[in-house]
PDB file of C-alpha atoms and ligand atoms in Angstrom:
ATOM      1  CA  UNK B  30      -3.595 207.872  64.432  1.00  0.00           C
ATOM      2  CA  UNK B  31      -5.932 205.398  62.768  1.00  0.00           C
ATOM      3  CA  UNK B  32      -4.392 204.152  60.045  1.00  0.00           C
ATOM      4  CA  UNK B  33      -6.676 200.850  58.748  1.00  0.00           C
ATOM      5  CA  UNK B  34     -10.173 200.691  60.350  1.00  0.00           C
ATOM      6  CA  UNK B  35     -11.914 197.471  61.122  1.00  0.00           C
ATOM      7  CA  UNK B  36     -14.801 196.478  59.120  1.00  0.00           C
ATOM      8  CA  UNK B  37     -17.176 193.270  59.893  1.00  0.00           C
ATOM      9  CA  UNK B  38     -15.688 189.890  57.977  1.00  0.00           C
ATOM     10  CA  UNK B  39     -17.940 188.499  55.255  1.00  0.00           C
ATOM     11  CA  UNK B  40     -18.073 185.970  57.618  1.00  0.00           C
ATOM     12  CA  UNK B  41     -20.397 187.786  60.320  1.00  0.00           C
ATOM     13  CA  UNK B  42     -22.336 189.836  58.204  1.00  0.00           C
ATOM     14  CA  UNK B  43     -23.496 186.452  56.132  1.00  0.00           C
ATOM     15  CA  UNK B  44     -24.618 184.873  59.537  1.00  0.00           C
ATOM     16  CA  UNK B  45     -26.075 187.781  60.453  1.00  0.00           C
ATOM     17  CA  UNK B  46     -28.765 188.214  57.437  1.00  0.00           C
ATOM     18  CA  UNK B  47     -28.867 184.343  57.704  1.00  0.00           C
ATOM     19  CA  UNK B  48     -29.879 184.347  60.995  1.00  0.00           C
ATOM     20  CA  UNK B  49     -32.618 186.419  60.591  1.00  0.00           C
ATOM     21  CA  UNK B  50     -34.086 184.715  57.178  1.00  0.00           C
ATOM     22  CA  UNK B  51     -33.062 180.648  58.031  1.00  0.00           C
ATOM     23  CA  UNK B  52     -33.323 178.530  60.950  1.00  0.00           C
ATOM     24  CA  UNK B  53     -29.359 178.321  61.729  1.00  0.00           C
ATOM     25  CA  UNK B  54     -28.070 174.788  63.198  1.00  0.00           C
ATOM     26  CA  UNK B  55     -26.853 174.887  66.461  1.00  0.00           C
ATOM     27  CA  UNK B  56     -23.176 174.730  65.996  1.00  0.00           C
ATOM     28  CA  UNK B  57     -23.571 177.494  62.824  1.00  0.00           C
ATOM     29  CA  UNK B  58     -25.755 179.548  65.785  1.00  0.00           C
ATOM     30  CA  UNK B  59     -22.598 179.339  68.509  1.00  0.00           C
ATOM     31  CA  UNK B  60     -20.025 180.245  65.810  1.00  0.00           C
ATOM     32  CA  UNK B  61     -22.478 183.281  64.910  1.00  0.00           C
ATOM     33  CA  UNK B  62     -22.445 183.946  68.592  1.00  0.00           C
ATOM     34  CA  UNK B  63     -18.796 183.593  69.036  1.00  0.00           C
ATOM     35  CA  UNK B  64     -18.094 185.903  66.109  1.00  0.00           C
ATOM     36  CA  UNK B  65     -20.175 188.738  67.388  1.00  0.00           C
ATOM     37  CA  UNK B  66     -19.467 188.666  70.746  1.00  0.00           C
ATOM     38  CA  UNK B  67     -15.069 188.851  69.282  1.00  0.00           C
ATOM     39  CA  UNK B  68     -16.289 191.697  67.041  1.00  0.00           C
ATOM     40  CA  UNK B  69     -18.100 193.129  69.790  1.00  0.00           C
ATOM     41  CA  UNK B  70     -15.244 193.027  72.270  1.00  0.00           C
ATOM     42  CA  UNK B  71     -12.687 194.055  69.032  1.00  0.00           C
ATOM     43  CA  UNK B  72     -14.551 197.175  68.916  1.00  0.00           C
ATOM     44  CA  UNK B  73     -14.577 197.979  72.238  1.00  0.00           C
ATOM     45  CA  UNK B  74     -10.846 197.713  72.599  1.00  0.00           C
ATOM     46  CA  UNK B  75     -10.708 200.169  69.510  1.00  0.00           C
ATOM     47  CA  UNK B  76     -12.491 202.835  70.664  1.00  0.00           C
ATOM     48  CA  UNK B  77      -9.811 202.945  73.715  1.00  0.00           C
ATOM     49  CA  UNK B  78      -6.778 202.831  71.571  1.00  0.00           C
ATOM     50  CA  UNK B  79      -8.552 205.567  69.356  1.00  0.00           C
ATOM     51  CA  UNK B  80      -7.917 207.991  71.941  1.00  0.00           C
ATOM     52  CA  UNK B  81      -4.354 207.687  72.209  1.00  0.00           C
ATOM     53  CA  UNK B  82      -2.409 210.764  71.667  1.00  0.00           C
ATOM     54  CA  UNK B  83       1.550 209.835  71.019  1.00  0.00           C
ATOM     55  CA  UNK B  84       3.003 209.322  67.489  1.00  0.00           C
ATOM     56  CA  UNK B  85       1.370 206.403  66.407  1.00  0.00           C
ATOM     57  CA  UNK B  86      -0.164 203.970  63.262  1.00  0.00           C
ATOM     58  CA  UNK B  87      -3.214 202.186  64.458  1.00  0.00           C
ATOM     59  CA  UNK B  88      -3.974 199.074  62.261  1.00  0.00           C
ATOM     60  CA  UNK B  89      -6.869 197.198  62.999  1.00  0.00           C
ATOM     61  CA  UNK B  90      -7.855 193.586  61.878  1.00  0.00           C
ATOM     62  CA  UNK B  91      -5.038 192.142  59.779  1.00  0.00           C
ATOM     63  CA  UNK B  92      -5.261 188.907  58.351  1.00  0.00           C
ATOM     64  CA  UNK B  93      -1.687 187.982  56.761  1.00  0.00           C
ATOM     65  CA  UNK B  94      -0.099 185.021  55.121  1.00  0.00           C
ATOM     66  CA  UNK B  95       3.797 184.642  55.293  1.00  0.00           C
ATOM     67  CA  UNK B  96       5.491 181.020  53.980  1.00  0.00           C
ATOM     68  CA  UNK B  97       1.627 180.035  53.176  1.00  0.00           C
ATOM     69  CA  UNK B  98       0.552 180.373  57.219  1.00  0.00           C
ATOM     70  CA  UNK B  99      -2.124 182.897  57.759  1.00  0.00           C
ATOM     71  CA  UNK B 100      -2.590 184.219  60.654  1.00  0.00           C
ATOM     72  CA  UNK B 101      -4.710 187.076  61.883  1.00  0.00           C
ATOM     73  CA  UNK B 102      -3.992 190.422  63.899  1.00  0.00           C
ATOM     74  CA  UNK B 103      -6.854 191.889  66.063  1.00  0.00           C
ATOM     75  CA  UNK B 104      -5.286 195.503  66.887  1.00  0.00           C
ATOM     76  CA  UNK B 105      -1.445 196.565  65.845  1.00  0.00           C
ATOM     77  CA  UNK B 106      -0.137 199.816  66.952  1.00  0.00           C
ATOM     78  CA  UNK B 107       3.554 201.215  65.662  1.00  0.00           C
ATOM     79  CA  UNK B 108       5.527 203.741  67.510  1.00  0.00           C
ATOM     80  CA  UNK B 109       8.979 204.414  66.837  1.00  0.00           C
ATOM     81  CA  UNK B 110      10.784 201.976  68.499  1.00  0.00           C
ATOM     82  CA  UNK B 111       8.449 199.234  68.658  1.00  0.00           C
ATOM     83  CA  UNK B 112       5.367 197.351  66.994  1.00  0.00           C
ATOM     84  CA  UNK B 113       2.239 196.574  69.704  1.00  0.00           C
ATOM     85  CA  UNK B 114       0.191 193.876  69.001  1.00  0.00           C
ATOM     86  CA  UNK B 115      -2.858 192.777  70.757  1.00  0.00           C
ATOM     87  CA  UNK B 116      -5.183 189.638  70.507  1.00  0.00           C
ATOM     88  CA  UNK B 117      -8.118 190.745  72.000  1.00  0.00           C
ATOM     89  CA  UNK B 118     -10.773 188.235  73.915  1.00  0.00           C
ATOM     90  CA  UNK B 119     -13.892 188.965  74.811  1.00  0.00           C
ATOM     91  CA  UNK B 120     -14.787 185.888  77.210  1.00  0.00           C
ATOM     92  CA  UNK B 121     -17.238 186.222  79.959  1.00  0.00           C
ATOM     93  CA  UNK B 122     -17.327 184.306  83.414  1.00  0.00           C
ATOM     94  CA  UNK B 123     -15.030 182.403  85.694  1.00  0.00           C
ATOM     95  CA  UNK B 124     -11.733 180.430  83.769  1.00  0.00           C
ATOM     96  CA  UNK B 125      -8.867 179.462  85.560  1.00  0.00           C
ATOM     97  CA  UNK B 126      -5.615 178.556  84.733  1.00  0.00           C
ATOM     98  CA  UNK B 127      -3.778 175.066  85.285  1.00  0.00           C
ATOM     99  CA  UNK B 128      -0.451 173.637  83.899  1.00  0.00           C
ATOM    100  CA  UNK B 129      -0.364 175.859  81.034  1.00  0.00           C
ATOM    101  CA  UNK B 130      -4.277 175.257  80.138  1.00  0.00           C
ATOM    102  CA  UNK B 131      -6.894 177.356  80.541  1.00  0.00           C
ATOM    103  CA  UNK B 132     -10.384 176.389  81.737  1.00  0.00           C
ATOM    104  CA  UNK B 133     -14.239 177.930  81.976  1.00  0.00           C
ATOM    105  CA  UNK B 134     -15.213 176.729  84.937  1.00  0.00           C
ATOM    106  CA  UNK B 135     -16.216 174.020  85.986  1.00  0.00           C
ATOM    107  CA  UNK B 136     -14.001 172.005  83.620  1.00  0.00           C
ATOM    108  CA  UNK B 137     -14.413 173.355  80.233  1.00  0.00           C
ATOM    109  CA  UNK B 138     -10.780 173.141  78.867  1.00  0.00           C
ATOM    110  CA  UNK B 139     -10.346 176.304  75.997  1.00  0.00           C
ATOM    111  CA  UNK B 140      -7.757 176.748  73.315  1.00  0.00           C
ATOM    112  CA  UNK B 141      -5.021 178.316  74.869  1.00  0.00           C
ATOM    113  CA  UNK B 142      -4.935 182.156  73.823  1.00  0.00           C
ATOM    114  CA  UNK B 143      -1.479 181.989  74.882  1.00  0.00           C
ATOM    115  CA  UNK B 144       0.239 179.385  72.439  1.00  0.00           C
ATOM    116  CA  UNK B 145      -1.824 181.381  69.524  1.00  0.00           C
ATOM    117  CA  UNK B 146      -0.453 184.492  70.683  1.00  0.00           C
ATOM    118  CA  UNK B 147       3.145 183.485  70.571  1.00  0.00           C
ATOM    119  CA  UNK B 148       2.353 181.382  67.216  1.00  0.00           C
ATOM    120  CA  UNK B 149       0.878 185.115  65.659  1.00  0.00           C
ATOM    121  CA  UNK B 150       4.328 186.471  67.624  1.00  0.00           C
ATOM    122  CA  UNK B 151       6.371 184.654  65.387  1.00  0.00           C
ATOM    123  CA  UNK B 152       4.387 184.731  62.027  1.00  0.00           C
ATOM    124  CA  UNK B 153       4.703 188.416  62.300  1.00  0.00           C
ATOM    125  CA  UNK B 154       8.038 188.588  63.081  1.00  0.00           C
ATOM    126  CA  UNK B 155       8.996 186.214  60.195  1.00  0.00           C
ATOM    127  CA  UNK B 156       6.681 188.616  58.168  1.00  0.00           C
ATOM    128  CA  UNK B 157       8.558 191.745  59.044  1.00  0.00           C
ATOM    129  CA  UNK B 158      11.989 190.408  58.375  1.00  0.00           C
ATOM    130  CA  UNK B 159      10.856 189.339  54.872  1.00  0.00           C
ATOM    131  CA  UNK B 160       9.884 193.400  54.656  1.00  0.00           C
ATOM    132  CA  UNK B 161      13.368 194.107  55.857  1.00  0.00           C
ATOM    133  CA  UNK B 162      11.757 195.762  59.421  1.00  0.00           C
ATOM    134  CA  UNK B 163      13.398 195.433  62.324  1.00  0.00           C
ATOM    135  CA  UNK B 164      11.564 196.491  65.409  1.00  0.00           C
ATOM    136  CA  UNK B 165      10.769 194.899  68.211  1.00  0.00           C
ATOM    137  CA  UNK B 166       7.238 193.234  68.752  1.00  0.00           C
ATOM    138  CA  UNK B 167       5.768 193.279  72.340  1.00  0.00           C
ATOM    139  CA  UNK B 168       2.440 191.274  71.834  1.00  0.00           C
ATOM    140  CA  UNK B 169      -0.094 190.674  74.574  1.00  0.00           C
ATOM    141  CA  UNK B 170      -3.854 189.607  74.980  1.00  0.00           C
ATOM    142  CA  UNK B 171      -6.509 191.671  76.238  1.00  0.00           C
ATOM    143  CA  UNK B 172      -9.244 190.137  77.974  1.00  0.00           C
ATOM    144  CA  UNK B 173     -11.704 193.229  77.349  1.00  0.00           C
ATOM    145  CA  UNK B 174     -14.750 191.993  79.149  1.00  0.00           C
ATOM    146  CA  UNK B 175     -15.405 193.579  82.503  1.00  0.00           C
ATOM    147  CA  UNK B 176     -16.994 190.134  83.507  1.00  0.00           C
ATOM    148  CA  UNK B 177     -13.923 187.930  82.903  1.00  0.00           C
ATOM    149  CA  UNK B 178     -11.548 186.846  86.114  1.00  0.00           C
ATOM    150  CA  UNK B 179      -9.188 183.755  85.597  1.00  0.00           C
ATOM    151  CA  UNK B 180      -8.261 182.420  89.118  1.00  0.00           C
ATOM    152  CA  UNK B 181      -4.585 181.233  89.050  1.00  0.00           C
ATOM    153  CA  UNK B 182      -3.534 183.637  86.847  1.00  0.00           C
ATOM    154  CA  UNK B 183      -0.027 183.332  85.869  1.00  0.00           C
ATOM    155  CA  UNK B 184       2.551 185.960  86.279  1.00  0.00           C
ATOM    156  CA  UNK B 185       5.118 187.193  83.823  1.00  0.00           C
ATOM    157  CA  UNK B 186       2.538 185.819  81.033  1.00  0.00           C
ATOM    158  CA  UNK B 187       2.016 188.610  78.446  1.00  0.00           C
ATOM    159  CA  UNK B 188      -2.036 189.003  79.735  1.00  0.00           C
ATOM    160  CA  UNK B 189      -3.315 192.528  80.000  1.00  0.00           C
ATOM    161  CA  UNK B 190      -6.797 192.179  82.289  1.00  0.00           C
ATOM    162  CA  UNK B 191      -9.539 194.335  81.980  1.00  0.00           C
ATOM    163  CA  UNK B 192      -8.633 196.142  85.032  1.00  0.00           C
ATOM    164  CA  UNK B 193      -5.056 196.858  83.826  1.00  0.00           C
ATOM    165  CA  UNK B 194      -5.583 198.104  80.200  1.00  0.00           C
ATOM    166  CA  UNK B 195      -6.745 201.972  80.730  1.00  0.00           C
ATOM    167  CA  UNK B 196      -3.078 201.760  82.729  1.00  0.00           C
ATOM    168  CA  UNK B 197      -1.388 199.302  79.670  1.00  0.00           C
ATOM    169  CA  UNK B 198      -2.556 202.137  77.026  1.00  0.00           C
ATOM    170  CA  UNK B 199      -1.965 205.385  79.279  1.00  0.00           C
ATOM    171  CA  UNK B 200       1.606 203.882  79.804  1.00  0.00           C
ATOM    172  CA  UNK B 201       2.145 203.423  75.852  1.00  0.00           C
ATOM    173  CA  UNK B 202       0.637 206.920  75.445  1.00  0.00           C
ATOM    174  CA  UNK B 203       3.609 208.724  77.795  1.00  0.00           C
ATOM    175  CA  UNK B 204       6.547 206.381  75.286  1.00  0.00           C
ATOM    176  CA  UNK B 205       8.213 209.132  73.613  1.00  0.00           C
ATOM    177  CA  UNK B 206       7.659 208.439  69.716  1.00  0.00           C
ATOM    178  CA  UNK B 207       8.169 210.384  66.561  1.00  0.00           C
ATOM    179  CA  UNK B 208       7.270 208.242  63.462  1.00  0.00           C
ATOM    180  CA  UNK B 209       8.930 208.500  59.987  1.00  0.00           C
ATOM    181  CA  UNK B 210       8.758 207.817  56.459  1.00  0.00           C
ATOM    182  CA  UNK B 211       9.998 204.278  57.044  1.00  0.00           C
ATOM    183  CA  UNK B 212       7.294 203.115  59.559  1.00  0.00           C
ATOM    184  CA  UNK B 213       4.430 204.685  57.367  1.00  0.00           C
ATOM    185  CA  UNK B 214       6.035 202.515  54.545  1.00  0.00           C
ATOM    186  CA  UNK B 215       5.493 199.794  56.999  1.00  0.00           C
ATOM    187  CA  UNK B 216       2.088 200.028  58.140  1.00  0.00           C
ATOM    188  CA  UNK B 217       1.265 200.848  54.085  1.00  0.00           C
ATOM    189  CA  UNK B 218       2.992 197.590  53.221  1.00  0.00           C
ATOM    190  CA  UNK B 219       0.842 195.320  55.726  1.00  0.00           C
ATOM    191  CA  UNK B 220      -2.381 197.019  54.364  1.00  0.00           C
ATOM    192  CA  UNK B 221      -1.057 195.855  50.799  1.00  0.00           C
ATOM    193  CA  UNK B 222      -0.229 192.552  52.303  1.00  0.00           C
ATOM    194  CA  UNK B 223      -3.670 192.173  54.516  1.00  0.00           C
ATOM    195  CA  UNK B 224      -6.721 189.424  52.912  1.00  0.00           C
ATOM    196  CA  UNK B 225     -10.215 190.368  52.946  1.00  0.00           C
ATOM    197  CA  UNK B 226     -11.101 186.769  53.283  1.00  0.00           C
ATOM    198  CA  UNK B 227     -10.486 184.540  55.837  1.00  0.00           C
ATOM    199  CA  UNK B 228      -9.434 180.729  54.039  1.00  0.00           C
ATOM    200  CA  UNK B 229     -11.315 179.669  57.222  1.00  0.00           C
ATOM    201  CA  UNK B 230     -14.347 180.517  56.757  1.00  0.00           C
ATOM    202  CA  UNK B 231     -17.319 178.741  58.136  1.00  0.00           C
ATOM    203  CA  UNK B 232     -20.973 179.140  56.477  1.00  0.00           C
ATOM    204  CA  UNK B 233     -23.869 176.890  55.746  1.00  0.00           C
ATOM    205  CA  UNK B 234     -25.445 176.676  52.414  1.00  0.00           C
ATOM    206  CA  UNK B 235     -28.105 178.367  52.077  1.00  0.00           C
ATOM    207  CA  UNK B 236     -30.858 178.909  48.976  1.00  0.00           C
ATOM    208  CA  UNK B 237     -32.893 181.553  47.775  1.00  0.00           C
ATOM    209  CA  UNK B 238     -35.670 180.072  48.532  1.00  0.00           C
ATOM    210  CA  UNK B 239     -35.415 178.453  52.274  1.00  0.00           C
ATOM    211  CA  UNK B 240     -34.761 182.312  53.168  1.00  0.00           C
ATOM    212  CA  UNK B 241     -37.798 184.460  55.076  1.00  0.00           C
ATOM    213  CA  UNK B 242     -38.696 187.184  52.230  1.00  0.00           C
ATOM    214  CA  UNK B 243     -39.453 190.698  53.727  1.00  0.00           C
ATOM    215  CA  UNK B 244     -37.930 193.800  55.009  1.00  0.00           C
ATOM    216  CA  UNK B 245     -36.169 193.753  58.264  1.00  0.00           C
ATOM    217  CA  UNK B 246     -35.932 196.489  60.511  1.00  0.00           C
ATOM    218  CA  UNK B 247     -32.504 198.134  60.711  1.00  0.00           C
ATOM    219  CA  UNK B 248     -32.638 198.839  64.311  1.00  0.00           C
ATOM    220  CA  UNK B 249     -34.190 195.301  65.442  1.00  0.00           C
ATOM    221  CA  UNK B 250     -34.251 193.573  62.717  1.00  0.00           C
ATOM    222  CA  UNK B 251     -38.037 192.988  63.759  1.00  0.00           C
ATOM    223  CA  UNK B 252     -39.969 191.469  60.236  1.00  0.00           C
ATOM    224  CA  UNK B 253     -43.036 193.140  61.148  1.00  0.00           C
ATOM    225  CA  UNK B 254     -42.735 195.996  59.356  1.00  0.00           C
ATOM    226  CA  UNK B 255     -45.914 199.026  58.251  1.00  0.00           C
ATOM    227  CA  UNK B 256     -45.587 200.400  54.887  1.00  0.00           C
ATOM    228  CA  UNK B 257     -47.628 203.955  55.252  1.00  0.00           C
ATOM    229  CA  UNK B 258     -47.276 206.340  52.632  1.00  0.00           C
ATOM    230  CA  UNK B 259     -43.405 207.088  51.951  1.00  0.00           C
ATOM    231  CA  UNK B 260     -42.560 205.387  55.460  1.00  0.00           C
ATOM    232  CA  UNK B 261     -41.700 201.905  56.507  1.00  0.00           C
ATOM    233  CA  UNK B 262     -42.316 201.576  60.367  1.00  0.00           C
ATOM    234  CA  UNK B 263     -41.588 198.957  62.609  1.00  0.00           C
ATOM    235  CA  UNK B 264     -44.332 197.347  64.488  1.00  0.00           C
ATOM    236  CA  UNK B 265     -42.243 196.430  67.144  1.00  0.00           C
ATOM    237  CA  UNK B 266     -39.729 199.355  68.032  1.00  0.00           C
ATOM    238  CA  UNK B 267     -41.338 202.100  66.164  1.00  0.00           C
ATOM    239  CA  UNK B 268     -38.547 202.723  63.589  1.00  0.00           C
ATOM    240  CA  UNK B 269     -39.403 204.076  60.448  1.00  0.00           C
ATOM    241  CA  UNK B 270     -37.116 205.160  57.230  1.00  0.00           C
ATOM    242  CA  UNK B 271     -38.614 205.790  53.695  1.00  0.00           C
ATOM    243  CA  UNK B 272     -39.322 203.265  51.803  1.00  0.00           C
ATOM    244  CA  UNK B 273     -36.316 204.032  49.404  1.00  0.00           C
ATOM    245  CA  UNK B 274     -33.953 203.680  52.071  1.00  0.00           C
ATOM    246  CA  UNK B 275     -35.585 200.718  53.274  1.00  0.00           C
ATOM    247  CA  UNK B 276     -35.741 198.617  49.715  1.00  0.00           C
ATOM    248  CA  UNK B 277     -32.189 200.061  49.038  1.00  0.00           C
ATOM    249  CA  UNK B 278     -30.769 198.255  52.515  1.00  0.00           C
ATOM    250  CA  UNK B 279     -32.582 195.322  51.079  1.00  0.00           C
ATOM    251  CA  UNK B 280     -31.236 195.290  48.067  1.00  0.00           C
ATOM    252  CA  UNK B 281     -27.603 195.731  49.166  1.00  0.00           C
ATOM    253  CA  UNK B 282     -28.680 192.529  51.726  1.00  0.00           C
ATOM    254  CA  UNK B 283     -29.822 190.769  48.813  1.00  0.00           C
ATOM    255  CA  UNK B 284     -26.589 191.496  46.452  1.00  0.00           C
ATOM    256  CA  UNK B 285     -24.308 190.674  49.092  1.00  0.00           C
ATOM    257  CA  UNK B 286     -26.120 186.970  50.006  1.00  0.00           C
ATOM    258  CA  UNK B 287     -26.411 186.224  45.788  1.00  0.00           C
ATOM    259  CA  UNK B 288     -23.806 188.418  44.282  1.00  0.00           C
ATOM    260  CA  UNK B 289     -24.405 185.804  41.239  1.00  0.00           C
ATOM    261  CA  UNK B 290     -28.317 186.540  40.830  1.00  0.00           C
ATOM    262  CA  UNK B 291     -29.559 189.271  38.592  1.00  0.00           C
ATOM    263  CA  UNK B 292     -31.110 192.133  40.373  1.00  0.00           C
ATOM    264  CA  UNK B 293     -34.885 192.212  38.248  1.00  0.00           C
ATOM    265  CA  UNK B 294     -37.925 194.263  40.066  1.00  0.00           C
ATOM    266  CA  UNK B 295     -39.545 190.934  39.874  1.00  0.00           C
ATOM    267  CA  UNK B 296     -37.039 189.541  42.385  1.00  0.00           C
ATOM    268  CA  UNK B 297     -36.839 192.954  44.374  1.00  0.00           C
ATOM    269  CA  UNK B 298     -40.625 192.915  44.711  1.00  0.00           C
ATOM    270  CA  UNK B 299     -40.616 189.307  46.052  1.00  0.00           C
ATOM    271  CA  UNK B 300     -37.458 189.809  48.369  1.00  0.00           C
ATOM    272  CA  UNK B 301     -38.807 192.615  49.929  1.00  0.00           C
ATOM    273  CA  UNK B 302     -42.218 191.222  50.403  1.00  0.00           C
ATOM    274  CA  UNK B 303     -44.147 193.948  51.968  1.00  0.00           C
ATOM    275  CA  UNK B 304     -43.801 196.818  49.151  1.00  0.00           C
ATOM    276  CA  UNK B 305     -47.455 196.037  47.138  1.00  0.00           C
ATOM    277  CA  UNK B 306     -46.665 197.889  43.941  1.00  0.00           C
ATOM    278  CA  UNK B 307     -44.072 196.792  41.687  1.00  0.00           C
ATOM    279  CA  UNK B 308     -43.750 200.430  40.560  1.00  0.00           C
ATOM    280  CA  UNK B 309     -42.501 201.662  43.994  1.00  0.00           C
ATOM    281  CA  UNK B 310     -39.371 198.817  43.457  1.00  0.00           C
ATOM    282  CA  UNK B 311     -39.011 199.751  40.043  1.00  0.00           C
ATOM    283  CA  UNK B 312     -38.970 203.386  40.701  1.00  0.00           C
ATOM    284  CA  UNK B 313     -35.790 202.661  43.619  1.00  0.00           C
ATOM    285  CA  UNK B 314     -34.402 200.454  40.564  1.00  0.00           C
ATOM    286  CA  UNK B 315     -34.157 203.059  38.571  1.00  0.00           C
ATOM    287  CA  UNK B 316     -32.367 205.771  40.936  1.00  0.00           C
ATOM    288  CA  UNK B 317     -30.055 203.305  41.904  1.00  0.00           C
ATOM    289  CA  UNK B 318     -28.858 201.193  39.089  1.00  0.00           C
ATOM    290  CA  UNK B 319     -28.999 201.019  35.255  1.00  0.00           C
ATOM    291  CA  UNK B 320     -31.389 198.816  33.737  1.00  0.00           C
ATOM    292  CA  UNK B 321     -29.912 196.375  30.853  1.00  0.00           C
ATOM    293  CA  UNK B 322     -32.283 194.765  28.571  1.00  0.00           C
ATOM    294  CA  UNK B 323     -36.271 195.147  28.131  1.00  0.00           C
ATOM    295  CA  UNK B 324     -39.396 193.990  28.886  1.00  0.00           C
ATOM    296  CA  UNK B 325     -39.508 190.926  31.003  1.00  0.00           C
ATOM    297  CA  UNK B 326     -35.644 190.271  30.161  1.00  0.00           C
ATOM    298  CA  UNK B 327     -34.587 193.490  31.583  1.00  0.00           C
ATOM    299  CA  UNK B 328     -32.137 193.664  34.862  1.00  0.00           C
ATOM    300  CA  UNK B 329     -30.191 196.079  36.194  1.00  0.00           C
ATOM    301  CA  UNK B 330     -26.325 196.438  36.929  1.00  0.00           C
TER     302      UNK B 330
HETATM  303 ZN1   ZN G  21     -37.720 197.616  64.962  1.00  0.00          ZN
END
């Protein structure tokens, strides 16, 4: 059973409006890349361990802190006797393995998922004896992408391939398990415990007004968008939503990249760029929020 969902990090959903409304540097554009291509591969390992069937607590993305170390949890599953844990890596190509290193070929040496594996291994288990929980951890990494071989793979490491992990989870889906109060206490207690922000996080400063005004499109994020009557339609993909929907998706955009600004139609109207008549902003304005204030002072909460 699902039991905490994943959600995008603040993170990856700043880079991603960013992306489309700044010119991004290129390291800032490979960490974009690298986050949505983990998210990516995150979610495709979820919707396998979604379907299993036994007596289980899936918790997805955990970020925890124990003795003032965080460390993070891509995909935790309880059962009775045991806690699961899974880092989950979505790399691409040809990597091999060498003296305890790993390696994209040609010679591009990587960080080791291994030593943070074991590293989260221990965090955890310090974590759970703090709780007073004492079950057994089996943690592994799951290279997800279909497209991934390492040459020289070790044995006896704790690597689940993307060949072997229909087997891995059909295996953990015969254990016999029947949960109880005590491990729904536990999985409660690590929501409690879990951070929605990561002390890590990387994002370049940005300003209100280096940012590309306009609606995007919310299937390709295409600027190029047709206001028509009631309907905003994409030029490119042929998408189209009410305007409503569209200025409201804007607006939330717009909240979430200056929580600190106050929301006036003025601002609306400019952010949004392609909606002529102030009225039409003010109208979505008033639906959606309460206005504070009057005349030219007035914004809305
Ligand atoms: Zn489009």
């Amino acid at each position: 059973m699902l039991y905490k969902s994943r959600s995008k990090s603040k993170e990856l959903r700043t880079l991603e409006f960013l992306s489309k409304r700044m010119n991004l540097s290129e390291k800032d554009k490979q960490h974009y890349l690298n986050l949505s291509k983990g998210y990516e591969g995150e979610v495709a390992f979820d919707s396998l361990t979604e379907k299993l069937q036994c007596d289980c607590l899936i918790l997805n993305d955990l970020l925890l802190k124990v003795s003032n170390t965080t460390f993070q949890i891509d995909s935790l599953i309880i059962v009775s006797g045991k806690i699961y844990f899974f880092d989950v890596k979505n790399h691409e190509g040809d990597y091999y393995y060498d003296s305890d290193k790993f390696f994209k070929i040609p010679q591009f040496e990587i960080v080791n998922p291994l030593y943070q594996l074991s590293r989260s291994e221990t965090l955890l288990r310090q974590l759970l004896l703090n709780l007073k929980f004492n079950l057994p951890i089996e943690a592994s990494i799951v290279f997800i992408n279909t497209s991934f071989t390492l040459y020289q793979s070790p044995l006896n490491k704790p690597i689940i391939y993307p060949t072997q992990i229909n087997r891995y989870l059909n295996k953990l889906n015969t254990i016999p398990s029947k949960l109880n109060e005590k491990h729904k206490i536990l999985a409660e207690k690590l929501v409690s415990l879990h951070m929605d922000e990561s002390p890590f996080t990387q994002l370049p400063s940005y300003h209100y007004d280096q940012l590309r005004k306009g609606i995007t499109c919310f299937h390709c994020h295409s600027f190029s968008i047709l206001v028509k009557g009631r309907k905003c339609i994409c030029r490119d993909c042929g998408f189209a939503e009410t305007v409503d929907v569209a200025v409201m998706r804007s607006i939330r955009e717009f909240i979430f990249l200056f929580p600190d600004q106050k929301i006036t139609t003025n601002i609306i109207h400019e952010w949004c760029h392609v909606i002529d008549s102030k009225q039409k902003i003010r109208n979505v304005l008033d639906k959606n929020f309460t206005m504070v204030g009057e005349n030219r002072w007035a914004f809305y909460i």
